[in-house]
Short mmCIF file of C-alpha atoms and ligand atoms in Angstrom, two decimals:
data_model
loop_
_atom_site.label_atom_id
_atom_site.label_comp_id
_atom_site.label_asym_id
_atom_site.label_seq_id
_atom_site.Cartn_x
_atom_site.Cartn_y
_atom_site.Cartn_z
CA MET A 166 -94.64 -137.96 -71.56
CA THR A 167 -95.66 -140.69 -68.77
CA GLU A 168 -97.10 -139.23 -65.76
CA ALA A 169 -95.32 -139.77 -62.35
CA ALA A 170 -96.75 -142.63 -61.37
CA PRO A 171 -98.41 -140.95 -57.38
CA LYS A 172 -96.58 -141.66 -54.18
CA LYS A 173 -97.59 -144.22 -52.35
CA GLU A 174 -98.83 -142.12 -48.77
CA GLN A 175 -96.47 -143.54 -46.12
CA ARG A 176 -99.45 -144.57 -43.18
CA ARG A 177 -98.94 -141.87 -39.82
CA LYS A 178 -100.33 -142.46 -36.62
CA PHE A 179 -101.93 -139.44 -35.32
CA GLN A 180 -102.08 -138.13 -31.17
CA ALA A 181 -103.31 -135.48 -29.69
CA ILE A 182 -101.35 -132.61 -29.25
CA ARG A 183 -99.48 -131.71 -26.23
CA GLY A 184 -101.07 -130.51 -24.60
CA THR A 185 -104.26 -131.13 -25.22
CA ARG A 186 -106.58 -134.61 -24.66
CA ASP A 187 -109.57 -136.40 -26.00
CA LEU A 188 -112.59 -135.90 -22.93
CA LEU A 189 -114.08 -139.10 -23.59
CA PRO A 190 -117.29 -140.77 -21.78
CA PRO A 191 -118.29 -141.87 -19.51
CA GLY A 192 -116.21 -139.36 -18.00
CA THR A 193 -118.09 -137.24 -20.29
CA ALA A 194 -121.10 -136.95 -17.76
CA LEU A 195 -119.05 -135.17 -15.24
CA TRP A 196 -118.62 -131.91 -17.72
CA ASN A 197 -121.75 -132.45 -18.54
CA HIS A 198 -123.38 -132.63 -15.18
CA VAL A 199 -121.00 -129.49 -14.27
CA GLU A 200 -122.15 -127.59 -17.32
CA GLU A 201 -125.28 -128.28 -16.29
CA THR A 202 -125.53 -127.00 -12.52
CA ALA A 203 -123.36 -123.78 -13.69
CA HIS A 204 -126.48 -123.28 -16.29
CA ALA A 205 -129.16 -123.55 -13.05
CA VAL A 206 -127.40 -121.76 -10.79
CA PHE A 207 -125.91 -118.78 -12.55
CA GLY A 208 -129.60 -118.80 -13.84
CA THR A 209 -130.62 -118.65 -10.26
CA PHE A 210 -128.21 -115.62 -9.76
CA GLY A 211 -130.03 -113.55 -13.46
CA PHE A 212 -126.50 -114.86 -15.53
CA GLY A 213 -127.56 -115.14 -19.33
CA GLU A 214 -125.22 -116.91 -21.25
CA ILE A 215 -122.73 -115.35 -24.19
CA ARG A 216 -120.64 -117.18 -26.69
CA PRO A 217 -118.11 -115.18 -27.83
CA PRO A 218 -115.80 -116.53 -31.22
CA ILE A 219 -112.45 -119.18 -30.42
CA PHE A 220 -109.96 -115.94 -31.75
CA GLU A 221 -109.86 -112.52 -31.48
CA PRO A 222 -107.52 -110.38 -32.88
CA THR A 223 -104.04 -110.33 -31.03
CA ASP A 224 -104.32 -106.77 -29.99
CA LEU A 225 -107.81 -107.35 -27.80
CA PHE A 226 -105.44 -109.45 -25.67
CA ALA A 227 -102.91 -107.40 -25.90
CA ARG A 228 -104.45 -104.54 -24.73
CA ALA A 229 -107.05 -106.50 -21.98
CA VAL A 230 -104.36 -108.94 -20.11
CA GLY A 231 -101.63 -106.74 -20.92
CA GLY A 232 -98.62 -107.35 -23.32
CA GLU A 233 -95.81 -107.63 -20.49
CA THR A 234 -97.55 -110.99 -18.78
CA ASP A 235 -96.88 -114.27 -19.44
CA ILE A 236 -100.40 -115.12 -21.19
CA VAL A 237 -100.00 -112.36 -23.32
CA SER A 238 -96.13 -112.30 -23.68
CA LYS A 239 -95.22 -116.59 -23.79
CA GLU A 240 -98.24 -118.50 -24.11
CA MET A 241 -100.18 -117.05 -26.95
CA TYR A 242 -101.14 -119.81 -29.95
CA THR A 243 -100.98 -116.55 -32.65
CA PHE A 244 -101.33 -116.67 -37.17
CA ASP A 245 -101.39 -114.71 -39.11
CA SER A 246 -105.46 -114.43 -39.84
CA SER A 247 -104.57 -114.23 -44.15
CA MET A 248 -102.37 -117.03 -44.76
CA GLY A 249 -104.89 -119.77 -45.79
CA PHE A 250 -105.69 -116.57 -48.66
CA ALA A 251 -101.98 -115.63 -48.43
CA GLU A 252 -100.89 -119.35 -49.40
CA SER A 253 -103.43 -119.20 -52.28
CA HIS A 254 -102.68 -116.53 -53.94
CA VAL A 255 -98.39 -116.99 -53.41
CA LYS A 256 -96.83 -119.57 -55.67
CA GLU A 257 -92.66 -120.05 -55.93
CA GLY A 258 -92.49 -115.47 -53.42
CA LYS A 259 -95.66 -114.21 -56.55
CA ILE A 260 -97.95 -112.97 -55.73
CA LEU A 261 -100.81 -113.75 -58.45
CA ALA A 262 -103.42 -111.31 -59.21
CA ASP A 263 -106.12 -112.32 -60.57
CA ALA A 264 -108.03 -111.17 -63.00
CA GLU A 265 -111.83 -111.82 -62.53
CA ASN A 266 -111.65 -110.81 -58.65
CA PRO A 267 -110.25 -107.39 -58.78
CA THR A 268 -110.53 -107.24 -55.42
CA SER A 269 -108.34 -109.94 -54.29
CA ILE A 270 -105.59 -107.28 -54.42
CA GLY A 271 -106.52 -105.26 -52.23
CA LEU A 272 -106.76 -107.77 -50.15
CA LEU A 273 -103.26 -108.95 -50.33
CA SER A 274 -101.76 -105.45 -50.18
CA ASP A 275 -104.20 -105.40 -46.52
CA MET A 276 -102.86 -109.02 -46.29
CA LEU A 277 -99.64 -107.57 -46.17
CA GLY A 278 -100.46 -105.88 -42.94
CA ALA A 279 -100.67 -109.01 -41.54
CA GLU A 280 -103.84 -109.44 -39.48
CA LEU A 281 -102.82 -111.23 -36.36
CA VAL A 282 -105.14 -113.03 -34.87
CA SER A 283 -105.08 -115.73 -31.28
CA LEU A 284 -106.62 -118.47 -29.87
CA ARG A 285 -108.22 -116.44 -27.03
CA PRO A 286 -106.42 -117.23 -23.44
CA GLU A 287 -109.49 -116.11 -21.78
CA ALA A 288 -112.82 -114.50 -22.05
CA THR A 289 -112.97 -111.75 -19.63
CA ALA A 290 -111.83 -109.59 -23.64
CA SER A 291 -114.36 -111.33 -25.68
CA VAL A 292 -116.57 -110.33 -23.47
CA CYS A 293 -115.46 -106.59 -23.39
CA ARG A 294 -115.54 -106.06 -26.65
CA ALA A 295 -118.84 -107.55 -27.00
CA TYR A 296 -120.16 -104.92 -24.45
CA ILE A 297 -118.61 -103.12 -26.43
CA GLU A 298 -119.94 -104.11 -30.59
CA HIS A 299 -123.39 -104.59 -29.19
CA ASN A 300 -124.53 -101.41 -27.75
CA MET A 301 -125.25 -103.29 -24.46
CA GLN A 302 -125.03 -100.18 -22.72
CA GLN A 303 -128.33 -99.31 -23.59
CA LEU A 304 -129.42 -102.35 -22.19
CA PRO A 305 -130.47 -102.63 -18.77
CA GLN A 306 -127.67 -102.50 -16.74
CA PRO A 307 -125.84 -103.80 -14.73
CA GLN A 308 -125.31 -106.81 -18.05
CA LYS A 309 -124.84 -110.00 -16.59
CA LEU A 310 -122.55 -112.75 -18.65
CA TYR A 311 -121.48 -115.56 -18.06
CA TYR A 312 -119.76 -118.86 -20.52
CA ILE A 313 -118.38 -121.98 -20.90
CA GLY A 314 -115.42 -123.32 -23.56
CA PRO A 315 -112.09 -123.84 -24.07
CA MET A 316 -109.46 -120.71 -24.11
CA PHE A 317 -105.34 -121.72 -25.54
CA ARG A 318 -102.19 -121.12 -22.96
CA ARG A 319 -99.32 -122.61 -24.56
CA GLU A 320 -97.83 -122.84 -20.66
CA ARG A 321 -95.89 -126.22 -20.05
CA PRO A 322 -98.16 -129.43 -19.43
CA GLN A 323 -98.80 -131.26 -16.10
CA LYS A 324 -101.63 -132.55 -14.05
CA GLY A 325 -104.02 -129.69 -14.37
CA ARG A 326 -102.13 -127.62 -16.63
CA TYR A 327 -103.44 -127.91 -20.32
CA ARG A 328 -103.02 -126.09 -23.03
CA GLN A 329 -105.99 -126.66 -24.35
CA PHE A 330 -108.60 -125.96 -21.56
CA TYR A 331 -112.08 -125.62 -20.50
CA GLN A 332 -113.38 -122.03 -18.46
CA ILE A 333 -116.46 -121.36 -17.64
CA GLY A 334 -116.33 -117.63 -16.63
CA ALA A 335 -118.38 -114.88 -15.52
CA GLU A 336 -118.99 -110.87 -15.84
CA VAL A 337 -121.84 -108.34 -14.36
CA LEU A 338 -120.45 -105.21 -16.96
CA GLU A 339 -121.90 -101.68 -15.36
CA ASN A 340 -122.04 -98.39 -17.69
CA VAL A 341 -121.45 -95.33 -14.81
CA LYS A 342 -123.30 -92.04 -16.28
CA PRO A 343 -122.59 -89.54 -15.85
CA ASP A 344 -124.22 -88.28 -12.61
CA PRO A 345 -122.54 -85.43 -9.96
CA THR A 346 -124.70 -85.75 -7.69
CA ARG A 347 -123.42 -89.61 -6.97
CA ASP A 348 -122.94 -90.28 -3.77
CA SER A 349 -119.53 -91.87 -3.50
CA ALA A 350 -119.86 -94.16 -0.16
CA LYS A 351 -123.15 -95.13 -1.50
CA GLU A 352 -121.40 -96.20 -4.74
CA LEU A 353 -118.35 -97.89 -3.31
CA THR A 354 -120.99 -100.19 -1.07
CA LYS A 355 -122.95 -100.40 -4.30
CA ASP A 356 -120.03 -101.83 -6.46
CA ALA A 357 -118.59 -104.31 -2.61
CA ILE A 358 -122.02 -105.81 -2.46
CA THR A 359 -121.53 -107.07 -6.96
CA ASP A 360 -118.03 -108.00 -5.86
CA ALA A 361 -119.93 -110.00 -3.32
CA GLU A 362 -122.75 -111.50 -4.72
CA VAL A 363 -120.40 -112.55 -7.09
CA ILE A 364 -118.63 -114.16 -5.23
CA GLN A 365 -121.35 -115.93 -3.51
CA MET A 366 -122.38 -116.92 -6.84
CA VAL A 367 -119.27 -119.10 -7.40
CA MET A 368 -119.79 -120.88 -4.00
CA THR A 369 -122.54 -121.62 -4.24
CA PHE A 370 -122.38 -123.78 -7.74
CA PHE A 371 -119.22 -125.51 -5.68
CA ASP A 372 -121.18 -126.09 -2.67
CA LYS A 373 -123.88 -127.51 -4.91
CA LEU A 374 -121.65 -129.80 -6.57
CA LYS A 375 -119.83 -130.64 -3.39
CA LEU A 376 -116.68 -129.26 -4.13
CA ALA A 377 -114.16 -130.13 -1.61
CA GLY A 378 -111.57 -128.52 0.64
CA VAL A 379 -112.95 -124.91 -0.76
CA GLN A 380 -110.92 -121.96 0.28
CA LEU A 381 -111.12 -117.90 -1.23
CA GLU A 382 -108.84 -116.22 -0.46
CA ILE A 383 -109.43 -112.45 -2.02
CA ASN A 384 -107.80 -109.04 -1.82
CA SER A 385 -107.97 -105.07 -2.63
CA ILE A 386 -105.02 -104.18 -4.91
CA GLY A 387 -106.35 -100.64 -4.85
CA HIS A 388 -106.49 -98.50 -7.81
CA ALA A 389 -104.42 -96.51 -10.55
CA ALA A 390 -103.28 -93.92 -8.45
CA ASP A 391 -100.27 -92.56 -6.88
CA ASN A 392 -101.96 -92.22 -3.57
CA CYS A 393 -103.00 -96.05 -3.96
CA ARG A 394 -101.26 -98.75 -5.93
CA ARG A 395 -98.77 -96.88 -7.89
CA GLY A 396 -97.65 -95.22 -4.99
CA TYR A 397 -97.18 -98.47 -3.83
CA VAL A 398 -95.61 -100.22 -6.42
CA ALA A 399 -93.07 -97.52 -6.29
CA LEU A 400 -92.62 -98.21 -2.78
CA LEU A 401 -92.20 -101.85 -3.24
CA LYS A 402 -89.72 -101.33 -6.24
CA SER A 403 -87.01 -99.92 -3.97
CA GLU A 404 -87.85 -102.55 -1.56
CA LEU A 405 -86.55 -104.64 -3.89
CA GLU A 406 -84.27 -103.06 -5.44
CA LYS A 407 -82.40 -102.85 -2.13
CA VAL A 408 -82.70 -107.45 -1.91
CA LYS A 409 -82.20 -108.05 -5.37
CA ASP A 410 -79.52 -110.40 -5.15
CA LYS A 411 -82.19 -112.50 -2.84
CA LEU A 412 -83.88 -113.29 -5.02
CA GLY A 413 -83.77 -115.67 -8.33
CA ALA A 414 -83.58 -114.34 -11.87
CA ASP A 415 -87.75 -114.08 -13.08
CA SER A 416 -88.09 -111.96 -10.41
CA GLN A 417 -85.17 -109.31 -10.42
CA ARG A 418 -86.49 -108.82 -13.87
CA ARG A 419 -90.09 -108.40 -12.58
CA ILE A 420 -88.46 -105.80 -10.41
CA GLU A 421 -88.22 -103.71 -13.43
CA THR A 422 -91.28 -105.27 -15.59
CA ASN A 423 -93.89 -105.92 -13.36
CA PRO A 424 -93.18 -105.48 -9.45
CA LEU A 425 -96.64 -107.08 -8.55
CA ARG A 426 -95.49 -110.62 -10.03
CA VAL A 427 -92.79 -110.91 -7.63
CA LEU A 428 -95.19 -111.17 -4.74
CA ASP A 429 -96.13 -114.26 -6.81
CA SER A 430 -93.18 -116.19 -6.50
CA LYS A 431 -93.81 -119.86 -5.44
CA LEU A 432 -89.74 -120.37 -4.81
CA GLU A 433 -89.04 -121.85 -1.23
CA HIS A 434 -85.32 -119.31 -0.60
CA GLU A 435 -87.88 -116.41 -2.24
CA GLN A 436 -90.47 -116.83 1.04
CA PRO A 437 -88.55 -115.17 3.66
CA VAL A 438 -87.81 -111.57 1.56
CA ILE A 439 -91.06 -111.96 0.02
CA ALA A 440 -92.68 -111.62 3.85
CA THR A 441 -90.51 -108.42 4.95
CA LEU A 442 -91.97 -106.40 1.74
CA PRO A 443 -94.27 -103.54 2.79
CA LYS A 444 -98.13 -104.86 2.54
CA ILE A 445 -100.49 -102.85 -0.10
CA ALA A 446 -103.19 -103.14 2.57
CA ASP A 447 -101.20 -100.14 4.42
CA HIS A 448 -100.77 -97.65 1.10
CA LEU A 449 -105.29 -98.55 -0.47
CA CYS A 450 -105.94 -94.66 -0.38
CA ASP A 451 -109.51 -93.64 1.68
CA ASP A 452 -111.92 -95.36 -1.22
CA CYS A 453 -110.23 -98.53 -1.81
CA LYS A 454 -109.95 -98.92 1.93
CA SER A 455 -113.86 -98.13 2.05
CA HIS A 456 -114.49 -100.73 -0.68
CA TYR A 457 -112.82 -103.28 0.43
CA ALA A 458 -113.96 -103.11 4.45
CA ALA A 459 -117.33 -102.85 2.59
CA VAL A 460 -116.75 -106.57 0.32
CA LYS A 461 -115.16 -107.66 3.23
CA ARG A 462 -118.46 -107.39 5.13
CA GLU A 463 -120.95 -107.94 2.51
CA LEU A 464 -119.21 -112.08 2.68
CA GLU A 465 -119.95 -111.81 5.95
CA LEU A 466 -123.16 -110.67 5.83
CA ARG A 467 -124.28 -113.99 3.62
CA GLY A 468 -121.88 -116.00 4.74
CA VAL A 469 -119.31 -116.36 2.91
CA PHE A 470 -115.98 -117.93 4.52
CA TYR A 471 -113.12 -116.06 3.15
CA LYS A 472 -108.78 -115.63 3.97
CA GLU A 473 -107.20 -112.49 2.95
CA ASN A 474 -103.84 -112.80 0.94
CA TRP A 475 -101.61 -109.49 0.18
CA ARG A 476 -99.76 -111.13 -1.33
CA LEU A 477 -103.15 -112.08 -4.34
CA VAL A 478 -102.09 -109.83 -7.11
CA ARG A 479 -103.22 -112.56 -10.58
CA GLY A 480 -101.60 -112.14 -13.34
CA LEU A 481 -103.58 -110.18 -15.76
CA ASP A 482 -102.87 -107.26 -16.03
CA TYR A 483 -106.61 -105.42 -15.89
CA TYR A 484 -107.11 -105.83 -11.95
CA MET A 485 -108.67 -103.35 -9.42
CA ARG A 486 -109.08 -103.17 -6.13
CA THR A 487 -111.05 -106.87 -5.66
CA THR A 488 -109.27 -109.35 -6.65
CA PHE A 489 -109.44 -113.28 -5.65
CA GLU A 490 -108.71 -117.29 -5.95
CA ILE A 491 -110.42 -120.02 -4.81
CA THR A 492 -108.97 -123.52 -3.54
CA ALA A 493 -110.62 -127.13 -3.71
CA GLN A 494 -108.46 -130.42 -2.67
CA GLY A 495 -107.20 -133.38 -4.38
CA LEU A 496 -105.02 -131.01 -7.45
CA GLY A 497 -101.20 -130.50 -6.72
CA SER A 498 -99.40 -127.25 -7.28
CA GLN A 499 -101.94 -126.61 -9.50
CA ASN A 500 -104.86 -126.48 -6.99
CA ALA A 501 -106.03 -122.94 -8.23
CA VAL A 502 -109.84 -123.40 -9.51
CA CYS A 503 -110.66 -119.89 -9.75
CA GLY A 504 -109.49 -116.59 -10.22
CA GLY A 505 -111.62 -113.20 -10.64
CA GLY A 506 -111.46 -109.51 -10.01
CA ARG A 507 -112.96 -106.43 -10.48
CA TYR A 508 -111.47 -104.02 -13.19
CA ASP A 509 -113.69 -101.07 -13.44
CA GLY A 510 -111.91 -99.15 -16.87
CA LEU A 511 -111.36 -102.03 -18.98
CA VAL A 512 -114.09 -101.20 -21.77
CA GLU A 513 -113.47 -97.67 -21.90
CA LEU A 514 -109.39 -99.63 -22.54
CA LEU A 515 -111.41 -101.68 -25.37
CA GLY A 516 -112.91 -98.58 -27.04
CA GLY A 517 -116.37 -98.43 -24.70
CA PRO A 518 -117.59 -96.13 -22.65
CA PRO A 519 -117.00 -96.46 -18.82
CA THR A 520 -117.90 -98.73 -17.80
CA LYS A 521 -117.07 -100.90 -13.99
CA GLY A 522 -116.35 -105.16 -14.56
CA ILE A 523 -116.54 -107.28 -12.16
CA GLY A 524 -115.88 -111.70 -12.88
CA PHE A 525 -114.38 -114.69 -12.56
CA ALA A 526 -113.33 -117.75 -14.21
CA ILE A 527 -113.61 -121.73 -13.35
CA GLY A 528 -111.15 -124.23 -14.48
CA GLU A 529 -113.46 -126.56 -15.61
CA ASP A 530 -110.60 -129.71 -16.04
CA ARG A 531 -109.28 -128.75 -12.79
CA LEU A 532 -112.51 -128.81 -10.89
CA ILE A 533 -113.67 -132.18 -12.44
CA LEU A 534 -110.46 -133.12 -11.28
CA SER A 535 -111.60 -131.97 -7.88
CA LEU A 536 -115.21 -133.60 -8.50
CA GLN A 537 -113.23 -136.79 -9.63
CA GLU A 538 -111.12 -136.93 -6.36
CA ALA A 539 -113.85 -137.12 -4.05
CA LYS A 540 -115.76 -140.34 -5.25
CA ASP A 541 -119.50 -138.39 -3.28
CA ALA A 542 -120.06 -135.93 -6.19
CA ALA A 543 -118.94 -137.96 -9.25
CA LEU A 544 -121.30 -140.60 -8.20
CA ALA A 545 -123.63 -138.34 -8.30
CA ALA A 546 -123.12 -136.86 -11.13
CA GLY A 547 -123.40 -140.67 -11.68
CA LYS A 548 -126.76 -140.68 -12.31
CA LEU A 549 -127.67 -142.24 -15.75
CA PRO A 550 -131.21 -142.76 -16.56
CA PRO A 551 -132.23 -146.64 -16.49
CA PHE A 552 -131.16 -148.93 -19.12
CA VAL A 553 -132.46 -151.18 -21.06
CA TYR A 554 -130.96 -153.70 -23.17
CA ILE A 555 -133.53 -155.10 -25.71
CA ALA A 556 -133.84 -158.75 -26.45
CA TRP A 557 -135.44 -159.82 -30.26
CA MET A 558 -135.97 -162.87 -31.25
CA GLY A 559 -138.39 -163.16 -33.90
CA ALA A 560 -139.59 -160.86 -36.84
CA ASN A 561 -142.81 -160.03 -35.09
CA ALA A 562 -141.09 -159.11 -32.29
CA TYR A 563 -138.52 -156.83 -33.83
CA ALA A 564 -141.75 -154.40 -35.41
CA ALA A 565 -142.32 -154.68 -31.42
CA ALA A 566 -138.91 -154.08 -30.04
CA VAL A 567 -138.71 -151.06 -32.45
CA HIS A 568 -141.39 -149.64 -30.57
CA ALA A 569 -141.19 -150.03 -27.51
CA ALA A 570 -137.57 -149.24 -27.55
CA LYS A 571 -139.11 -145.45 -29.10
CA ASP A 572 -141.04 -144.97 -26.40
CA LEU A 573 -139.00 -145.61 -23.70
CA ARG A 574 -136.80 -143.60 -25.48
CA ALA A 575 -139.24 -140.80 -25.14
CA ALA A 576 -139.95 -142.01 -21.83
CA GLY A 577 -136.15 -140.44 -20.86
CA VAL A 578 -134.73 -144.26 -21.24
CA ARG A 579 -131.59 -145.14 -22.56
CA VAL A 580 -132.55 -148.32 -25.07
CA GLU A 581 -129.73 -150.23 -26.82
CA LEU A 582 -131.71 -152.31 -29.76
CA PRO A 583 -129.29 -154.81 -31.13
CA PRO A 584 -129.86 -154.64 -35.77
CA VAL A 585 -129.46 -158.05 -35.18
CA GLU A 586 -130.97 -161.28 -34.11
CA GLN A 587 -129.03 -162.80 -30.80
CA LYS A 588 -129.88 -166.06 -28.81
CA PHE A 589 -131.49 -164.94 -25.62
CA GLY A 590 -127.85 -166.68 -23.72
CA LYS A 591 -125.70 -163.80 -26.37
CA ALA A 592 -128.40 -161.04 -25.76
CA LEU A 593 -128.23 -161.06 -22.40
CA GLU A 594 -124.60 -161.49 -22.24
CA ARG A 595 -123.33 -158.28 -24.33
CA ALA A 596 -126.06 -156.93 -22.55
CA SER A 597 -124.55 -156.79 -19.69
CA LYS A 598 -120.63 -156.26 -20.98
CA LEU A 599 -122.45 -152.93 -22.29
CA GLY A 600 -123.51 -152.37 -18.75
CA ALA A 601 -127.30 -151.92 -19.43
CA GLN A 602 -129.18 -152.61 -15.77
CA TYR A 603 -132.43 -154.81 -17.76
CA ALA A 604 -133.49 -156.66 -20.86
CA LEU A 605 -136.57 -156.41 -21.91
CA ILE A 606 -136.83 -160.26 -23.33
CA LEU A 607 -139.06 -159.98 -26.53
CA GLY A 608 -140.12 -163.23 -28.55
CA ASP A 609 -142.51 -163.55 -30.90
CA ASN A 610 -144.50 -165.43 -28.01
CA GLU A 611 -144.75 -162.51 -26.07
CA VAL A 612 -145.87 -160.05 -28.77
CA ALA A 613 -148.83 -162.55 -29.10
CA GLU A 614 -149.69 -161.86 -25.94
CA GLY A 615 -148.74 -158.73 -25.30
CA THR A 616 -147.18 -159.34 -22.32
CA TRP A 617 -143.30 -158.43 -22.37
CA THR A 618 -140.59 -160.07 -19.67
CA LEU A 619 -138.52 -156.75 -17.82
CA LYS A 620 -135.31 -159.30 -16.25
CA THR A 621 -133.14 -157.93 -13.72
CA LEU A 622 -129.53 -158.60 -14.63
CA ALA A 623 -127.89 -157.33 -11.52
CA ASP A 624 -129.88 -160.57 -9.78
CA GLY A 625 -131.44 -161.76 -12.70
CA ALA A 626 -134.81 -161.49 -11.09
CA GLN A 627 -137.91 -161.98 -13.86
CA GLN A 628 -141.35 -159.92 -14.35
CA LYS A 629 -144.55 -159.43 -16.15
CA PHE A 630 -145.23 -156.07 -18.03
CA THR A 631 -148.08 -154.52 -20.37
CA GLU A 632 -146.40 -151.93 -22.75
CA PRO A 633 -148.41 -148.99 -19.83
CA HIS A 634 -147.70 -150.72 -17.35
CA LEU A 635 -143.23 -151.06 -18.37
CA LEU A 636 -142.76 -147.37 -19.26
CA ASP A 637 -144.27 -146.62 -14.98
CA PHE A 638 -142.25 -149.22 -14.09
CA LEU A 639 -138.63 -146.94 -15.58
CA LYS A 640 -141.01 -143.84 -15.31
CA LYS A 641 -140.66 -144.17 -11.53
CA LEU A 642 -137.24 -145.87 -11.14
P1 HAM B 1051 -106.84 -116.20 -14.99
O1 HAM B 1051 -106.50 -116.83 -13.14
O2 HAM B 1051 -105.92 -116.31 -15.79
O3 HAM B 1051 -108.30 -115.40 -14.81
O4 HAM B 1051 -107.39 -118.42 -15.30
C1 HAM B 1051 -109.75 -118.72 -14.38
C2 HAM B 1051 -108.57 -120.79 -13.66
O5 HAM B 1051 -108.54 -121.06 -14.92
C3 HAM B 1051 -107.42 -120.52 -13.23
O6 HAM B 1051 -107.52 -120.64 -11.55
C4 HAM B 1051 -107.31 -122.36 -13.54
O7 HAM B 1051 -108.19 -123.30 -12.72
C5 HAM B 1051 -107.71 -121.93 -14.76
N1 HAM B 1051 -106.60 -121.76 -16.12
C6 HAM B 1051 -106.17 -120.56 -16.54
N2 HAM B 1051 -104.92 -121.93 -17.27
C7 HAM B 1051 -104.96 -122.88 -16.94
C8 HAM B 1051 -104.67 -123.73 -17.50
N3 HAM B 1051 -103.16 -123.98 -18.42
N4 HAM B 1051 -104.51 -125.20 -17.71
C9 HAM B 1051 -105.53 -125.81 -16.62
N5 HAM B 1051 -106.49 -124.74 -16.36
C10 HAM B 1051 -106.01 -123.30 -16.64
C11 HAM B 1051 -108.74 -115.33 -15.61
O8 HAM B 1051 -108.64 -116.34 -16.97
C12 HAM B 1051 -109.24 -114.08 -16.23
N6 HAM B 1051 -110.86 -113.87 -17.24
C13 HAM B 1051 -110.62 -114.63 -15.10
C14 HAM B 1051 -111.46 -113.24 -14.75
C15 HAM B 1051 -112.42 -112.82 -15.39
N7 HAM B 1051 -111.58 -111.89 -14.49
C16 HAM B 1051 -112.67 -111.35 -13.94
N8 HAM B 1051 -112.72 -111.79 -15.24
#
């Protein structure tokens, strides 16, 4: 029998998947600057970094974010995590028993129950899962955690909206111990202070980055009780039923699934109808009212400017009381750079102890877009170390060049050391093309004399240095 000739592989050119993109240099310098600023600013507020995994059980997000939300019902990348195993053990529809590995049958039966996992669409659920898993309620409270990383949502891609996007987020989690003597008024103020501190932290971060046109909007959506949000939602629903005919299909559907989300509508023709609906602020219980008043007071005390927006309800189910969003300039319709709020009770919903929570997530892609619009901030981030191209010629000069590169890099200077000897003219041309500010000229003569020539490429000026003086000069830059 002759073996069939292997099929010739078709050449195929690949492209990044729709809604994903490559972040490339030099643009990534601004990303690094933003992330370094986040580490620094969040550190001053006592936050520590957490790095949860990128995929989690689908059910974690369904429970936390809400099964009826757009994020969970339409936008998650979900797969059966045992599929890889299944594919290697299932052939032509038959399960292959593995005699050497009897446990594989057990694993297979688990697999047939399907273990659904999803790429994380957000990270609050993951942080709460981690808080429970690592018994963080036993650590000093509150736990203040932040994260930076990619999230995944299958949304319609457009400017500022991607299917893989990056968030910089923070969460404050605090275990609530049973205490019959607790003064509830004091407790509400304490929570409001935490909310204000968290908001102040994001605003400080944006301020450090010189983000332009920053606007903070806040609201309170009360808590799930008949004399508070539940009562309001029932009223809202009955009012919405009366004007149903004037609403679009999405809003009509939301009257049934999640009436609060109707307030989120951006449709022009729905705006006059929505303007006449009852406002939640008039239906908050006394505790939620005083908490909201305290949040505003605490923001004012910190000099944080805000605007109230009674329609700010957010698209995730876990929120209660404080909700907030921050917009910035230059982003078009996707102008929310940050969203957050309070979510007491979420940890408990995920099987943990009674815990309060408040946090936010910044859309890093949008933040970067807005910073790029305002050139100043981008320039500040572009403050790179001095860049020296070593133009060497001759065997002795080469050895000196290798040492010089090592010393200069150790001093924080960016160095390009060409692997081949080049005529000086060629070397200078290449140095300019790469964007170097200086060319360090090393020929056998320079090495013999122990003095090195540094040429400033912008104006052609030349200065002679001994090695230690050269290092001093570059370090001062
Ligand atoms: P979120 O409002 O769904 O909240 O997302 C926060 C931010 O992520 C948005 O304001 C936006 O800047 C950015 N973002 C969302 N989707 C996309 C996308 N497809 N492309 C680009 N950027 C996007 C949350 O995720 C909550 N976990 C925030 C939170 C933390 N609440 C409490 N703690």
